[in-house]
Tab-separated table of C-alpha atoms and ligand atoms in Angstrom:
chain	number	residue	atom	x	y	z
A	1	MET	CA	164.019	54.613	44.337
A	2	ALA	CA	166.577	55.432	47.252
A	3	LEU	CA	166.904	53.715	51.022
A	4	ILE	CA	166.390	57.324	53.353
A	5	VAL	CA	167.398	57.303	57.046
A	6	GLN	CA	165.937	60.157	58.251
A	7	LYS	CA	166.658	61.429	61.801
A	8	TYR	CA	164.581	63.981	63.499
A	9	GLY	CA	165.890	65.807	67.000
A	10	GLY	CA	164.296	66.645	70.285
A	11	THR	CA	162.769	69.929	68.983
A	12	SER	CA	161.375	68.479	65.616
A	13	VAL	CA	159.080	66.466	67.949
A	14	ALA	CA	158.483	68.616	70.387
A	15	ASN	CA	154.322	68.619	70.243
A	16	VAL	CA	151.691	66.876	68.358
A	17	GLU	CA	152.044	69.462	65.793
A	18	ARG	CA	155.539	69.263	64.988
A	19	ILE	CA	155.042	65.430	65.222
A	20	ARG	CA	152.356	65.747	62.523
A	21	ALA	CA	154.567	67.841	60.494
A	22	VAL	CA	157.318	64.962	60.491
A	23	ALA	CA	154.640	62.726	59.286
A	24	GLU	CA	154.568	65.068	56.072
A	25	ARG	CA	157.828	65.282	55.515
A	26	VAL	CA	158.158	61.599	55.373
A	27	ALA	CA	154.746	61.145	53.737
A	28	LYS	CA	156.762	63.124	50.763
A	29	PHE	CA	159.472	61.054	50.597
A	30	LYS	CA	157.190	57.986	50.347
A	31	MET	CA	155.316	59.818	48.139
A	32	LEU	CA	158.626	59.960	45.933
A	33	GLY	CA	158.651	56.256	45.933
A	34	HIS	CA	161.776	55.978	48.685
A	35	GLN	CA	161.882	54.324	51.413
A	36	VAL	CA	161.971	55.675	54.815
A	37	VAL	CA	162.876	54.580	57.891
A	38	VAL	CA	162.794	57.079	60.422
A	39	VAL	CA	164.517	57.548	63.825
A	40	LEU	CA	163.416	60.164	66.758
A	41	SER	CA	164.775	61.440	69.879
A	42	ALA	CA	162.523	62.174	72.428
A	43	MET	CA	160.637	65.594	73.125
A	44	SER	CA	163.092	68.020	73.550
A	45	GLY	CA	163.607	68.562	77.782
A	46	GLU	CA	161.769	65.214	77.868
A	47	THR	CA	165.420	63.074	78.936
A	48	ASN	CA	166.380	66.351	80.801
A	49	ARG	CA	163.058	66.197	82.469
A	50	LEU	CA	163.749	62.119	83.331
A	51	ILE	CA	167.303	62.276	84.696
A	52	ALA	CA	166.355	65.099	86.553
A	53	LEU	CA	163.171	62.556	88.057
A	54	ALA	CA	165.860	60.129	88.420
A	55	LYS	CA	168.244	62.402	90.976
A	56	GLU	CA	165.627	63.389	92.932
A	57	ILE	CA	166.005	59.568	94.216
A	58	GLN	CA	169.216	59.070	93.906
A	59	ALA	CA	172.149	61.707	93.714
A	60	ARG	CA	173.661	59.417	91.329
A	61	PRO	CA	171.263	57.266	89.525
A	62	ASP	CA	171.853	53.403	89.494
A	63	PRO	CA	172.991	53.205	85.508
A	64	ARG	CA	170.800	50.485	84.824
A	65	GLU	CA	167.383	51.910	85.682
A	66	LEU	CA	168.566	55.164	84.793
A	67	ASP	CA	168.278	53.518	81.016
A	68	MET	CA	165.339	52.059	81.421
A	69	LEU	CA	163.672	55.545	82.819
A	70	VAL	CA	165.557	57.650	79.992
A	71	SER	CA	164.792	54.822	76.923
A	72	THR	CA	161.569	55.641	78.040
A	73	GLY	CA	161.026	59.600	76.189
A	74	GLU	CA	161.144	57.997	72.521
A	75	GLN	CA	158.927	55.015	73.171
A	76	VAL	CA	156.861	57.978	73.305
A	77	THR	CA	157.652	59.361	70.248
A	78	ILE	CA	157.928	56.544	67.495
A	79	SER	CA	154.406	55.543	68.939
A	80	LEU	CA	152.895	59.126	68.031
A	81	LEU	CA	154.952	58.978	64.720
A	82	ALA	CA	153.486	55.621	63.833
A	83	MET	CA	149.877	57.144	64.274
A	84	ALA	CA	150.392	60.243	62.636
A	85	LEU	CA	151.593	58.288	59.615
A	86	LYS	CA	148.758	56.069	59.593
A	87	ASP	CA	146.414	58.965	59.547
A	88	LEU	CA	148.446	60.322	56.795
A	89	GLY	CA	146.962	56.662	55.370
A	90	LEU	CA	150.588	54.787	55.375
A	91	LYS	CA	151.532	52.005	56.318
A	92	ALA	CA	153.764	52.625	59.551
A	93	LYS	CA	154.915	49.965	62.479
A	94	SER	CA	157.096	51.771	65.209
A	95	TYR	CA	160.274	49.469	67.128
A	96	THR	CA	162.112	49.938	70.614
A	97	GLY	CA	166.090	49.338	70.112
A	98	GLY	CA	165.584	45.901	71.357
A	99	GLN	CA	162.697	45.145	69.297
A	100	VAL	CA	164.513	45.634	65.932
A	101	ARG	CA	167.726	44.365	68.010
A	102	ILE	CA	170.461	46.760	68.099
A	103	LEU	CA	172.414	44.990	70.644
A	104	THR	CA	174.918	47.241	72.675
A	105	ASP	CA	177.707	46.052	75.213
A	106	ASN	CA	176.800	46.608	78.594
A	107	ALA	CA	177.846	50.079	79.280
A	108	PHE	CA	174.704	51.430	80.433
A	109	THR	CA	173.879	55.325	79.570
A	110	LYS	CA	176.768	55.361	77.369
A	111	ALA	CA	176.547	52.069	75.365
A	112	ARG	CA	178.521	51.093	72.138
A	113	ILE	CA	176.862	49.440	69.070
A	114	LEU	CA	177.761	46.423	68.667
A	115	SER	CA	175.442	44.958	65.819
A	116	ILE	CA	171.667	44.978	63.844
A	117	ASP	CA	169.550	43.005	63.146
A	118	GLU	CA	168.133	44.226	59.928
A	119	GLY	CA	165.859	41.662	59.192
A	120	ASN	CA	162.178	43.123	60.872
A	121	MET	CA	162.954	46.495	59.157
A	122	ARG	CA	164.162	45.428	55.743
A	123	ARG	CA	160.570	43.081	55.808
A	124	ASP	CA	158.178	46.119	56.696
A	125	LEU	CA	160.658	48.258	54.382
A	126	ASP	CA	159.525	45.873	51.436
A	127	SER	CA	155.975	45.471	52.120
A	128	GLY	CA	155.460	49.330	51.975
A	129	HIS	CA	156.316	50.231	55.392
A	130	VAL	CA	157.526	53.384	56.722
A	131	VAL	CA	159.819	51.907	60.044
A	132	VAL	CA	160.516	54.333	62.913
A	133	VAL	CA	162.918	53.789	65.039
A	134	ALA	CA	163.739	54.796	68.703
A	135	GLY	CA	167.210	56.627	68.759
A	136	PHE	CA	169.370	56.514	71.608
A	137	GLN	CA	168.264	52.558	73.126
A	138	GLY	CA	169.738	49.464	72.623
A	139	VAL	CA	169.739	46.571	74.431
A	140	ASP	CA	172.221	44.208	75.994
A	141	ALA	CA	172.978	40.663	75.630
A	142	ASP	CA	171.100	40.024	78.752
A	143	GLY	CA	168.013	42.257	77.517
A	144	ASN	CA	168.919	45.242	79.910
A	145	ILE	CA	167.784	48.206	78.043
A	146	THR	CA	170.725	50.651	76.868
A	147	THR	CA	171.402	53.841	75.907
A	148	LEU	CA	173.498	55.324	73.897
A	149	GLY	CA	174.843	58.694	75.724
A	150	ARG	CA	173.442	62.443	75.261
A	151	GLY	CA	172.301	63.048	71.968
A	152	GLY	CA	172.422	58.662	71.172
A	153	SER	CA	169.820	59.584	67.884
A	154	ASP	CA	171.891	60.494	66.328
A	155	THR	CA	173.466	57.439	65.963
A	156	THR	CA	171.410	55.638	66.301
A	157	GLY	CA	170.512	57.079	62.491
A	158	VAL	CA	174.019	56.483	61.085
A	159	ALA	CA	174.068	53.327	62.357
A	160	LEU	CA	170.893	52.382	61.108
A	161	ALA	CA	171.835	53.709	57.504
A	162	ALA	CA	175.296	52.142	57.341
A	163	ALA	CA	173.241	48.483	58.742
A	164	LEU	CA	170.622	48.910	55.563
A	165	LYS	CA	173.196	50.313	53.539
A	166	ALA	CA	171.046	53.292	52.881
A	167	ASP	CA	171.739	55.749	49.913
A	168	GLU	CA	171.072	58.778	52.757
A	169	CYS	CA	171.153	59.716	56.629
A	170	GLN	CA	169.823	62.281	56.664
A	171	ILE	CA	170.160	64.515	60.354
A	172	TYR	CA	167.055	67.046	60.399
A	173	THR	CA	167.120	69.313	63.564
A	174	ASP	CA	166.284	72.996	64.439
A	175	VAL	CA	169.565	74.515	62.759
A	176	ASP	CA	169.545	74.492	58.602
A	177	GLY	CA	173.466	72.544	58.517
A	178	VAL	CA	176.298	72.548	60.394
A	179	TYR	CA	177.676	76.188	61.414
A	180	THR	CA	181.214	77.567	61.254
A	181	THR	CA	179.791	77.765	65.146
A	182	ASP	CA	177.088	77.746	67.503
A	183	PRO	CA	174.523	80.083	65.764
A	184	ARG	CA	173.044	80.362	69.596
A	185	ILE	CA	176.669	82.011	70.310
A	186	VAL	CA	177.460	83.738	67.263
A	187	PRO	CA	174.797	84.786	65.419
A	188	GLU	CA	177.336	85.977	62.466
A	189	ALA	CA	178.202	81.988	61.778
A	190	ARG	CA	177.349	80.266	58.668
A	191	ARG	CA	176.154	77.548	57.281
A	192	LEU	CA	178.946	75.483	55.588
A	193	LYS	CA	177.469	73.626	52.261
A	194	THR	CA	180.079	71.099	52.762
A	195	VAL	CA	181.947	69.652	55.690
A	196	THR	CA	185.053	67.347	55.667
A	197	PHE	CA	184.131	63.596	57.425
A	198	GLU	CA	187.678	64.436	59.705
A	199	GLU	CA	186.855	68.017	60.218
A	200	MET	CA	183.111	66.778	61.661
A	201	LEU	CA	184.947	64.490	63.619
A	202	GLU	CA	187.003	67.097	65.343
A	203	MET	CA	184.174	68.920	65.640
A	204	ALA	CA	181.653	66.548	67.192
A	205	SER	CA	184.618	65.609	69.312
A	206	LEU	CA	185.051	69.041	71.105
A	207	GLY	CA	181.830	69.361	71.530
A	208	SER	CA	179.759	71.003	68.060
A	209	LYS	CA	176.475	69.046	69.850
A	210	VAL	CA	175.045	69.577	66.076
A	211	LEU	CA	176.815	65.377	65.423
A	212	GLN	CA	177.377	62.999	68.104
A	213	ILE	CA	180.387	61.938	68.020
A	214	ARG	CA	179.840	58.186	67.670
A	215	ALA	CA	177.538	58.971	64.396
A	216	VAL	CA	180.262	60.275	62.663
A	217	GLU	CA	182.560	57.765	63.397
A	218	PHE	CA	179.941	54.514	62.084
A	219	ALA	CA	180.018	57.720	59.231
A	220	GLY	CA	183.572	57.386	58.371
A	221	LYS	CA	183.991	53.881	58.965
A	222	TYR	CA	180.568	52.599	56.681
A	223	HIS	CA	181.356	55.687	54.348
A	224	VAL	CA	177.010	56.849	54.875
A	225	LYS	CA	176.186	60.010	52.971
A	226	LEU	CA	175.356	62.244	55.920
A	227	ARG	CA	173.561	65.228	55.768
A	228	VAL	CA	172.028	67.734	57.982
A	229	LEU	CA	169.324	69.085	57.123
A	230	SER	CA	166.772	71.749	58.869
A	231	SER	CA	162.950	70.103	59.875
A	232	PHE	CA	161.411	73.484	60.218
A	233	GLN	CA	162.361	74.534	56.284
A	234	ASP	CA	161.066	72.908	53.270
A	235	GLU	CA	163.773	73.529	51.290
A	236	GLY	CA	167.299	73.668	51.496
A	237	ASP	CA	170.640	71.367	51.024
A	238	GLY	CA	171.422	72.014	54.772
A	239	THR	CA	175.086	70.415	55.124
A	240	LEU	CA	176.521	67.106	53.550
A	241	ILE	CA	179.095	66.033	55.278
A	242	THR	CA	182.332	64.968	52.624
A	243	PHE	CA	185.048	62.501	52.036
A	244	GLU	CA	186.865	64.444	49.603
A	245	GLU	CA	189.081	67.058	50.850
A	246	ASN	CA	188.680	70.668	48.578
A	247	ASP	CA	192.092	71.852	48.157
A	248	SER	CA	191.497	74.534	46.143
A	249	MET	CA	193.334	77.746	47.269
A	250	GLU	CA	189.896	78.530	48.609
A	251	GLN	CA	189.983	76.396	51.478
A	252	PRO	CA	189.940	78.582	54.287
A	253	VAL	CA	192.868	77.772	57.399
A	254	ILE	CA	189.806	77.393	59.360
A	255	SER	CA	186.478	75.338	58.923
A	256	GLY	CA	184.974	75.827	62.181
A	257	ILE	CA	184.783	76.627	66.029
A	258	ALA	CA	183.867	73.896	68.867
A	259	PHE	CA	183.423	74.909	72.895
A	260	ASN	CA	182.780	72.530	75.312
A	261	ARG	CA	181.511	73.008	79.135
A	262	ASP	CA	181.161	70.019	79.669
A	263	GLU	CA	184.671	68.870	80.748
A	264	ALA	CA	186.311	69.625	84.515
A	265	LYS	CA	189.787	69.287	85.596
A	266	ILE	CA	191.885	67.416	87.978
A	267	THR	CA	195.356	67.650	89.083
A	268	VAL	CA	197.356	65.785	90.833
A	269	VAL	CA	200.309	67.669	92.421
A	270	GLY	CA	203.732	67.092	93.829
A	271	VAL	CA	203.696	64.127	92.040
A	272	PRO	CA	207.477	61.976	91.900
A	273	ASP	CA	208.782	63.172	88.938
A	274	GLN	CA	209.656	59.169	87.797
A	275	PRO	CA	208.773	56.402	85.452
A	276	GLY	CA	204.738	54.735	85.648
A	277	VAL	CA	203.294	57.886	87.219
A	278	ALA	CA	201.335	58.973	84.619
A	279	TYR	CA	199.997	54.803	83.944
A	280	LYS	CA	199.310	54.746	88.254
A	281	ILE	CA	197.198	58.046	88.116
A	282	LEU	CA	195.360	57.256	84.848
A	283	GLY	CA	194.930	52.985	85.295
A	284	PRO	CA	192.223	53.121	87.925
A	285	VAL	CA	190.738	56.132	85.831
A	286	ALA	CA	190.100	54.129	82.640
A	287	ASP	CA	189.600	50.908	85.073
A	288	ALA	CA	186.098	52.707	86.037
A	289	ASN	CA	185.791	53.204	81.915
A	290	ILE	CA	186.000	57.049	82.907
A	291	ASP	CA	186.835	58.601	79.444
A	292	VAL	CA	190.242	61.288	79.728
A	293	ASP	CA	190.578	63.780	77.605
A	294	MET	CA	193.093	66.554	77.766
A	295	ILE	CA	196.488	65.715	79.250
A	296	VAL	CA	199.473	68.046	80.818
A	297	GLN	CA	201.969	67.267	83.001
A	298	ASN	CA	204.572	69.545	83.922
A	299	VAL	CA	207.996	69.960	83.441
A	300	GLY	CA	209.527	68.507	86.944
A	301	HIS	CA	211.140	71.140	89.841
A	302	GLU	CA	212.655	69.284	93.490
A	303	ASN	CA	211.750	65.753	91.706
A	304	THR	CA	208.510	66.444	91.438
A	305	THR	CA	205.384	67.416	88.842
A	306	ASP	CA	202.756	68.387	88.782
A	307	PHE	CA	199.831	65.623	86.309
A	308	THR	CA	196.125	67.465	84.975
A	309	PHE	CA	194.060	65.876	82.777
A	310	THR	CA	190.503	66.141	81.855
A	311	VAL	CA	187.275	64.420	82.230
A	312	HIS	CA	184.081	64.876	81.146
A	313	ARG	CA	181.523	66.679	83.952
A	314	ASN	CA	179.605	63.886	85.158
A	315	ASP	CA	182.450	62.085	85.824
A	316	PHE	CA	184.501	64.954	88.010
A	317	ASN	CA	183.181	63.720	91.366
A	318	LYS	CA	183.982	59.939	90.526
A	319	THR	CA	187.098	60.797	88.597
A	320	LEU	CA	188.062	62.612	92.116
A	321	ASP	CA	187.221	59.985	94.495
A	322	ILE	CA	189.049	57.434	92.103
A	323	VAL	CA	192.655	59.627	92.134
A	324	LYS	CA	192.061	60.833	95.732
A	325	ALA	CA	192.057	57.174	97.062
A	326	HIS	CA	195.116	56.727	95.224
A	327	ALA	CA	197.192	59.849	95.669
A	328	ALA	CA	198.834	57.968	98.908
A	329	ALA	CA	200.181	55.029	96.619
A	330	ILE	CA	201.051	57.101	93.717
A	331	GLY	CA	203.063	59.619	96.415
A	332	ALA	CA	201.245	63.001	95.316
A	333	ARG	CA	201.275	65.988	97.569
A	334	THR	CA	197.355	66.855	97.329
A	335	VAL	CA	194.297	66.654	94.389
A	336	THR	CA	192.613	69.544	93.154
A	337	GLY	CA	189.756	69.692	91.126
A	338	ASP	CA	188.321	72.707	89.238
A	339	ASP	CA	184.810	72.439	86.995
A	340	LYS	CA	184.492	75.947	85.856
A	341	ILE	CA	186.848	75.399	83.400
A	342	ALA	CA	185.563	75.393	79.158
A	343	LYS	CA	187.412	74.138	76.007
A	344	VAL	CA	187.664	76.106	72.717
A	345	SER	CA	189.012	74.702	69.857
A	346	ILE	CA	189.456	75.584	66.565
A	347	VAL	CA	189.208	72.903	63.370
A	348	GLY	CA	190.595	73.025	60.137
A	349	VAL	CA	192.443	70.724	57.400
A	350	GLY	CA	193.266	74.003	55.878
A	351	MET	CA	195.775	74.119	58.760
A	352	ARG	CA	198.370	71.758	57.704
A	353	SER	CA	199.500	73.636	54.988
A	354	HIS	CA	200.042	77.007	57.076
A	355	VAL	CA	201.770	77.745	59.883
A	356	GLY	CA	201.533	80.328	62.857
A	357	VAL	CA	197.663	79.685	63.262
A	358	ALA	CA	198.502	78.931	66.637
A	359	ARG	CA	200.682	82.005	67.137
A	360	LYS	CA	197.366	83.930	65.655
A	361	MET	CA	194.970	82.000	68.422
A	362	PHE	CA	196.483	82.997	71.135
A	363	GLU	CA	197.406	86.484	70.227
A	364	MET	CA	193.898	86.851	69.243
A	365	LEU	CA	192.794	85.524	73.359
A	366	SER	CA	195.870	87.009	74.533
A	367	LYS	CA	194.297	90.537	73.160
A	368	GLU	CA	191.561	89.583	74.981
A	369	ASN	CA	193.203	89.024	78.474
A	370	ILE	CA	192.076	85.525	78.329
A	371	ASN	CA	194.286	83.125	80.102
A	372	LEU	CA	194.991	79.828	78.458
A	373	GLN	CA	195.236	76.993	81.020
A	374	MET	CA	195.708	74.000	79.260
A	375	ILE	CA	196.729	73.897	75.266
A	376	SER	CA	196.306	70.346	73.174
A	377	THR	CA	197.119	70.524	69.235
A	378	SER	CA	196.823	68.087	66.361
A	379	GLU	CA	197.341	68.186	62.682
A	380	ILE	CA	193.617	70.114	62.229
A	381	LYS	CA	192.622	71.255	65.480
A	382	ILE	CA	194.138	73.323	68.452
A	383	SER	CA	192.200	73.294	71.656
A	384	VAL	CA	192.561	75.745	75.018
A	385	VAL	CA	191.176	75.278	78.171
A	386	VAL	CA	189.701	78.853	79.708
A	387	GLU	CA	187.884	79.692	82.850
A	388	ASP	CA	183.982	79.084	81.576
A	389	LYS	CA	183.235	82.486	82.221
A	390	TYR	CA	185.854	83.444	79.638
A	391	MET	CA	184.287	80.940	77.031
A	392	GLU	CA	181.618	82.952	74.402
A	393	LEU	CA	184.385	85.866	74.483
A	394	ALA	CA	187.167	83.288	73.201
A	395	VAL	CA	184.610	82.026	70.518
A	396	ARG	CA	183.535	85.128	69.629
A	397	ALA	CA	186.826	86.504	69.332
A	398	LEU	CA	188.697	83.582	67.291
A	399	HIS	CA	185.546	83.713	65.172
A	400	GLN	CA	185.967	87.383	63.643
A	401	GLY	CA	189.862	86.963	64.419
A	402	PHE	CA	189.482	84.221	61.756
A	403	GLU	CA	187.549	86.211	59.736
A	404	LEU	CA	184.934	83.162	59.708
A	405	ASP	CA	181.397	85.212	59.549
A	406	LYS	CA	182.841	86.597	56.084
A	407	ALA	CA	181.124	84.603	52.857
A	408	GLY	CA	184.692	82.799	51.344
A	409	ALA	CA	186.319	82.675	54.458
B	501	ADP	P1	168.749	67.564	68.223
B	501	ADP	O1	167.603	68.021	69.155
B	501	ADP	O2	168.315	68.031	67.085
B	501	ADP	O3	169.294	66.495	68.077
B	501	ADP	P2	170.317	69.646	69.059
B	501	ADP	O4	170.112	70.267	70.198
B	501	ADP	O5	171.424	67.926	69.609
B	501	ADP	O6	169.504	68.734	68.516
B	501	ADP	O7	171.962	69.925	67.817
B	501	ADP	C1	171.704	71.088	67.137
B	501	ADP	C2	172.329	71.935	68.153
B	501	ADP	O8	173.345	72.094	67.446
B	501	ADP	C3	171.679	73.695	67.129
B	501	ADP	O9	170.188	73.842	67.748
B	501	ADP	C4	172.927	74.513	68.176
B	501	ADP	O10	172.544	75.313	68.805
B	501	ADP	C5	173.846	73.577	67.976
B	501	ADP	N1	175.401	73.801	67.419
B	501	ADP	C6	176.522	73.704	68.171
B	501	ADP	N2	177.512	73.900	67.208
B	501	ADP	C7	176.888	73.458	65.883
B	501	ADP	C8	177.846	74.318	64.535
B	501	ADP	N3	178.410	74.367	64.598
B	501	ADP	N4	176.399	74.299	63.665
B	501	ADP	C9	174.979	73.635	63.737
B	501	ADP	N5	174.575	74.008	65.103
B	501	ADP	C10	175.598	73.532	66.020
B	502	LIG	N1	167.007	62.084	73.915
B	502	LIG	C1	168.476	61.527	74.152
B	502	LIG	C2	169.089	63.054	74.566
B	502	LIG	O1	168.358	64.235	74.660
B	502	LIG	C3	168.930	60.994	72.536
B	502	LIG	C4	168.982	62.530	71.107
B	502	LIG	O2	167.605	62.970	71.611
B	502	LIG	O3	169.925	61.965	70.498
B	502	LIG	O4	169.731	62.981	74.964
B	503	MG	MG1	171.320	66.160	69.168
């Protein structure tokens, strides 16, 4: 007997038929004698619909009220699944995040999980219930409903698996695993049988929406056995996130390509080239709880420098306001913004043992005449920022150029 946490995403619970299909899959695992905790997303499109409603009322919706609103999507699917399970003759009970007591901080719309009370779930599992938990949501110390950021149900799934010391966390979605890149953009993309935890972490952080980054972080921290599978297929091993590196000669240099259209770029022009400038610019941004991603400061000329950084597009206007408000104090000439950018990244632990990967990447992109606005590298990834209309071309060119479409690549 194993304890399994299964998370089903929006398309997997998009309507009543899909919810019944999930119930049948859960029933199969129960019949095999396993204990099952199910974590659900809202029906696909529902979270977007709710956010759009909020924006009709308030251009920048109040974060606490927004969380109150969007958390309802998951409440619909958990209750329906519990009913479907009961209809199949199983014992089942649904819980909101607050009812489990998934305690988070109070950073509405991007809360972090602080602790999970496993008492209720354990009791129900021991009495033969399937426990069905609303993904994406928690509760802060004052009892306010919080949400964990878009795609946050993955994080709920992995966090519950960690708290319950589950044998496996299965993420069911509309693709049958993690691919070399998003198969919607590159149809030749291939499923990876395994991907290292480190690579998955990079891919998620660089925009591969198949897993939310915090879910991967949790899996790493608590050594959760994590697998991505399709809820539309009966068979298949999906992709296993592994902790060991495959150091055989067959280790490909590049494992995957990630991209992200969700960023925007802010440039502070003509800043005095002095110590403390980065701190002065980014301090107020950090104080507003805004994450900064790429940062580039060019070589100063005439004692001034340009300072460019990227933030999530949702934070673009707010960041621009903050930086503009501080521009005079920083001594900057002007502040400009551009939200028509995209970030394209190649990822692979194999890069560690190969030289010239960046050169190859830049050559492939230059052949397509794509201008690189920013570049950043780490041991196992290279990212470039390009104009967003060239993003798909860049991804396809790199996928082909690094031969990721070829089996065994
Ligand atoms: P869910 O609603 O089940 O959470 P998501 O839409 O969040 O599903 O994530 C699954 C989607 O992630 C796929 O449909 C696919 O388009 C996209 N995706 C992006 N990068 C990858 C990748 N490298 N491998 C597989 N899918 C990817
Ligand atoms: N429903 C939430 C979203 O659309 C959480 C999730 O699906 O993981 O972002
Ligand atoms: Mg998702």
